[in-house]
Structures are given as structure tokens and as C-alpha cells.
C-alpha positions as a Markdown table, in Angstrom:
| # | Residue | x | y | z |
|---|---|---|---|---|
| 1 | Unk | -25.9 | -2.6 | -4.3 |
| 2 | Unk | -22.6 | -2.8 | -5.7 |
| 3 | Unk | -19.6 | -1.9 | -3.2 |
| 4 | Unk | -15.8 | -1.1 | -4.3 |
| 5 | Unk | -12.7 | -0.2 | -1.6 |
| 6 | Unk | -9.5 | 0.9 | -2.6 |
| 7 | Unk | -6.5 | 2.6 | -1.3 |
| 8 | Unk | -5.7 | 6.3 | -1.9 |
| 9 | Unk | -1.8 | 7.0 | -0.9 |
| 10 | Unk | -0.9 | 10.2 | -0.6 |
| 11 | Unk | 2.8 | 11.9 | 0.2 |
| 12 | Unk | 3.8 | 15.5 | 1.6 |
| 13 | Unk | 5.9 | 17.6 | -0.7 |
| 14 | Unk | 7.0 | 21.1 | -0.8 |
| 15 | Unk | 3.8 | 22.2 | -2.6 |
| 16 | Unk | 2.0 | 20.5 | 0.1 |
| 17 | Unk | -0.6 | 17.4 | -0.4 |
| 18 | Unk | 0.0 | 15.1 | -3.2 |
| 19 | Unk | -2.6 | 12.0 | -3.9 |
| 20 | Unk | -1.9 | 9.1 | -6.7 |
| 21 | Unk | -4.9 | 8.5 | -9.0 |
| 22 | Unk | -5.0 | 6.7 | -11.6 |
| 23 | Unk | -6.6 | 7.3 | -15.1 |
| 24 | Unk | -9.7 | 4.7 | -16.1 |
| 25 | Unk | -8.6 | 2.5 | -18.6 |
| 26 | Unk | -10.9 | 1.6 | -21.8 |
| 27 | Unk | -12.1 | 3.3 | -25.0 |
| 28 | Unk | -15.2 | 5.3 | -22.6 |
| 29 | Unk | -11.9 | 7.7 | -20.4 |
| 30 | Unk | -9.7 | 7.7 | -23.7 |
| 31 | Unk | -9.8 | 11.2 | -24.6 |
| 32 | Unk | -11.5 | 12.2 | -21.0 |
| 33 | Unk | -9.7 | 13.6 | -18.0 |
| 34 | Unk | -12.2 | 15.2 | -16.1 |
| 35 | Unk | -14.0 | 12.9 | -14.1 |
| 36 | Unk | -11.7 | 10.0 | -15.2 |
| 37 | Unk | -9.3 | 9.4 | -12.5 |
| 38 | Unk | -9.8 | 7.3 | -9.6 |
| 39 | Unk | -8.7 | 6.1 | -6.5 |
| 40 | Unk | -7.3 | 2.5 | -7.0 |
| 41 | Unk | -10.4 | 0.5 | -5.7 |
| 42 | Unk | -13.0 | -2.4 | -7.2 |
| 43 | Unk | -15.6 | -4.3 | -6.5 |
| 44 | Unk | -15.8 | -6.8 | -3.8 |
| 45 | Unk | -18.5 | -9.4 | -2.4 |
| 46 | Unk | -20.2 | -9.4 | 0.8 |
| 47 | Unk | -17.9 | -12.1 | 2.0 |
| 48 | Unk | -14.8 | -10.4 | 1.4 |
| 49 | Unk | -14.1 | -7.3 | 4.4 |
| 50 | Unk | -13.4 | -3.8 | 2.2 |
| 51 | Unk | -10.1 | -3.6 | 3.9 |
| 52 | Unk | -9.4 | -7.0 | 2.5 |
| 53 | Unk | -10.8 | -5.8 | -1.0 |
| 54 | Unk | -9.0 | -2.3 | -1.0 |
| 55 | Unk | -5.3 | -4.2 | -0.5 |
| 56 | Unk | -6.2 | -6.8 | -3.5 |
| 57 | Unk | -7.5 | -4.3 | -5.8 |
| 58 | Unk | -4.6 | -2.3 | -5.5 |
| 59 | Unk | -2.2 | -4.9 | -5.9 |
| 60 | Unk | -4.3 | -6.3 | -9.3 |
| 61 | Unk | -5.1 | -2.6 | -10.2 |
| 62 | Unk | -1.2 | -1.3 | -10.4 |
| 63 | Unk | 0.6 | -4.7 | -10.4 |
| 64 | Unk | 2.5 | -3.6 | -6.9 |
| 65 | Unk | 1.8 | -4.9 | -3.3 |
| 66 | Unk | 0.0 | -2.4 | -1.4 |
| 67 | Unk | 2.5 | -0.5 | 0.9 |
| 68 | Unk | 2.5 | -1.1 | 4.5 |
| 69 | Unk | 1.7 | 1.7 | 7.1 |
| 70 | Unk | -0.7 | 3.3 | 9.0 |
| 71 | Unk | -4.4 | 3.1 | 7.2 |
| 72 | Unk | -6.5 | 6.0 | 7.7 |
| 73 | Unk | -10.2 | 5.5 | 6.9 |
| 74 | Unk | -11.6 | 7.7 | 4.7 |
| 75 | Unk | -15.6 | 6.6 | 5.0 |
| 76 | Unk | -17.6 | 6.0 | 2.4 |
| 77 | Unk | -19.0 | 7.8 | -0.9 |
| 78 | Unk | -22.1 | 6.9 | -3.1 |
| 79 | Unk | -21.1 | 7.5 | -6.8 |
| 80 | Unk | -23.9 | 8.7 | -9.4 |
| 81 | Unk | -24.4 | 5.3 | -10.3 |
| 82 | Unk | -25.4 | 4.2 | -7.1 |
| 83 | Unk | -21.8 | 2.1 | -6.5 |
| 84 | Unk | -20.6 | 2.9 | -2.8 |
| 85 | Unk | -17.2 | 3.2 | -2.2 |
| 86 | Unk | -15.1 | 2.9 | 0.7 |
| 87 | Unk | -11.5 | 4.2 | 1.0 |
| 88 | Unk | -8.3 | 4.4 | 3.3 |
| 89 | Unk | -5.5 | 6.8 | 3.0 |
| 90 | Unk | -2.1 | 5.4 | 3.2 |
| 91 | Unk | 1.3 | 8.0 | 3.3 |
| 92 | Unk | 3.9 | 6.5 | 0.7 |
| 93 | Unk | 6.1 | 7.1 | -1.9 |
| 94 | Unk | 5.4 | 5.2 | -6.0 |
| 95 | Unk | 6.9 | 5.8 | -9.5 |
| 96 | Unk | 4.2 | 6.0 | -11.0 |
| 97 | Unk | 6.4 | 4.4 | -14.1 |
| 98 | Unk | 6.6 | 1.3 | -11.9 |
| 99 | Unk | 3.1 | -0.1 | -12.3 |
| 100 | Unk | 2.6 | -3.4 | -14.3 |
| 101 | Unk | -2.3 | -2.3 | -14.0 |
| 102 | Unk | -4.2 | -5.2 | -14.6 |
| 103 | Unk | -6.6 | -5.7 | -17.7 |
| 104 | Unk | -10.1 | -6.4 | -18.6 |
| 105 | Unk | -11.6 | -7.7 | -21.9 |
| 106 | Unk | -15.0 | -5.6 | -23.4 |
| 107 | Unk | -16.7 | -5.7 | -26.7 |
| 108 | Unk | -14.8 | -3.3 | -29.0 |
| 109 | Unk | -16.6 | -1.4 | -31.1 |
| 110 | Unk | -19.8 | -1.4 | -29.6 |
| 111 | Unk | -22.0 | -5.0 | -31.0 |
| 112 | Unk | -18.9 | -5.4 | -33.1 |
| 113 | Unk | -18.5 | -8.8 | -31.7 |
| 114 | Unk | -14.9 | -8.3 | -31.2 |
| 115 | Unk | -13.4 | -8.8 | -27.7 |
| 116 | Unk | -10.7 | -6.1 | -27.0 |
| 117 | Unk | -8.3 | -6.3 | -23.6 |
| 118 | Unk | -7.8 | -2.4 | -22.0 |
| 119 | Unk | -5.6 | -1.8 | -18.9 |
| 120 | Unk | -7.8 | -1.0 | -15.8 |
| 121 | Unk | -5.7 | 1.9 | -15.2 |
| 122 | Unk | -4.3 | 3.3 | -18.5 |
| 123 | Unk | -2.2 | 5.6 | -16.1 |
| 124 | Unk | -1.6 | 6.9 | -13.0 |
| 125 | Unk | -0.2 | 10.4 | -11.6 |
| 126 | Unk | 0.4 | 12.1 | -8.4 |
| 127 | Unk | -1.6 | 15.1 | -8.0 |
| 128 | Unk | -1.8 | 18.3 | -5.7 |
| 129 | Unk | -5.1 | 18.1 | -4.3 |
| 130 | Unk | -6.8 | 21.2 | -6.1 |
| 131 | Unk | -5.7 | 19.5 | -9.5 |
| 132 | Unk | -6.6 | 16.5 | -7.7 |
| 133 | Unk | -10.3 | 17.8 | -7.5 |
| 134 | Unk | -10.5 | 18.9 | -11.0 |
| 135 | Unk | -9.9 | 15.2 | -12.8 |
| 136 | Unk | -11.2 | 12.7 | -10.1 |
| 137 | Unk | -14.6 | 11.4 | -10.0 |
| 138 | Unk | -17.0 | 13.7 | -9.0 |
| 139 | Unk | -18.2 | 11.7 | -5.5 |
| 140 | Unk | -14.6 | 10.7 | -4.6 |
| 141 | Unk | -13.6 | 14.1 | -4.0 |
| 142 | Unk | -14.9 | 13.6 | -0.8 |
| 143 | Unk | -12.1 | 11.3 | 0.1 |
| 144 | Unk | -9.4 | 14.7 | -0.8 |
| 145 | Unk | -11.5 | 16.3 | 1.4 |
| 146 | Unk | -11.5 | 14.3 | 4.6 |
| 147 | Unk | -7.6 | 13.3 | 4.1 |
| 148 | Unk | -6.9 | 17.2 | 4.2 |
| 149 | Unk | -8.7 | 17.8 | 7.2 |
| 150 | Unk | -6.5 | 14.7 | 8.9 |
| 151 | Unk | -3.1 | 15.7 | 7.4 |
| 152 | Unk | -0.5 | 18.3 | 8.7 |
């Protein structure tokens, strides 16, 4: 069973709730938006604590340190392909035109035999959180859910 953490930081502004996602990099989310943005999260091994994970994957995912201040866990989600995510809510403020994402190398085209480098993130945006809910992954709405019912 494959596991991912990540971090989802949100800030208040006068609209209410805004959440950072960030768009799934790669040729498969190119012309996608629905159901193609994402916490900041990945994969980690059973030796590594998700907290642990959730701070490094953010960090390798956007190319910024984590920021400090109070966590709030979010639980857990199982996606539709069986992946279980756990996430934490941190308040802070990014520029979204700040990030440096991290890369990972695919066959491109398909049994083209050609390796092709993509960002990990190809973007990211802060979102109200009924946009929010519209673009992110289906199962990870959950986490806008349980944030809103903990925030002011």
C-alpha cells in the first residue's frame, strides 16, 4: 500500500479561506484542471514518520523550506487508486512566483524511448475553498473540508 503526506497551508483573507495547491506536473494534467491539483505531498517509506515526509516533500515539491507554525492534522484520505494520504494544515503566507518544484524524468511519448524531465508541480495557486473543491483531487477534498470545520 503506497502512503504520501504533505502539507496544505492555508491563509485567511477578506473573501474568507484560501488553500495553496499546486497543479500536477507532466504531459497526463497538461491540458487538465479538474482533478489535477494537489496538496504538496509524496510518497514516503515505512521508516520515514509522515510528518517527517510531509516537511521533505514540500520542500523538494516547491523548492521552499516548509514554514514553521502550528501543524493541524488533517487525517487521512484513500485516493481512487488505492494511495492513502495523510495531511496537516499549516496557516502561512507564499508567492506562489517563488517556488523553484522539483522534477521527475518519464518516457515521452509513450514507448517512444525518449526520457523527458517534467516539474512535479507545473504550478501552484491559492484558492478559495469552493474553487478549491472544483480542481483538486477528488479524495483530497476531504482535507478542505476538515480545515473549514477547524478554522474561524
Amino acid at each position: 500500500m503506497k502512503r504520501s503526506a504533505g502539507l496544505l497551508l492555508f491563509h485567511h483573507t477578506g473573501n474568507g479561506l484560501d488553500v495553496l495547491l499546486g497543479h500536477m506536473g507532466g504531459p497526463f494534467f497538461a491540458r487538465r484542471d479538474a482533478g489535477a491539483w494537489t496538496i504538496p505531498k509524496g510518497e514516503y517509506e515505512p521508516d520515514e514518520s509522515a510528518w517527517a515526509a510531509a516537511r521533505r516533500e514540500f520542500e523538494e515539491e516547491l523548492g521552499l523550506p516548509p514554514p514553521d507554525g502550528e501543524a493541524l492534522a488533517l487525517g487521512e484520505v484513500r485516493q481512487t487508486n488505492g494511495k492513502i494520504v495523510t495531511a496537516w494544515a499549516i496557516e502561512a503566507d507564499l508567492d506562489p512566483a517563488t517556488i523553484a518544484p522539483g522534477t521527475f524524468r518519464m518516457e515521452w511519448p509513450p514507448r517512444s524511448g525518449q526520457l523527458q524531465e517534467f516539474p512535479e508541480l507545473d504550478r501552484v495557486a491559492w484558492f478559495g475553498l469552493d474553487r478549491a473543491r472544483e480542481v483538486i483531487v477528488k479524495a483530497q477534498a476531504a482535507f478542505l473540508d476538515r480545515l473549514a470545520e477547524h478554522s474561524p
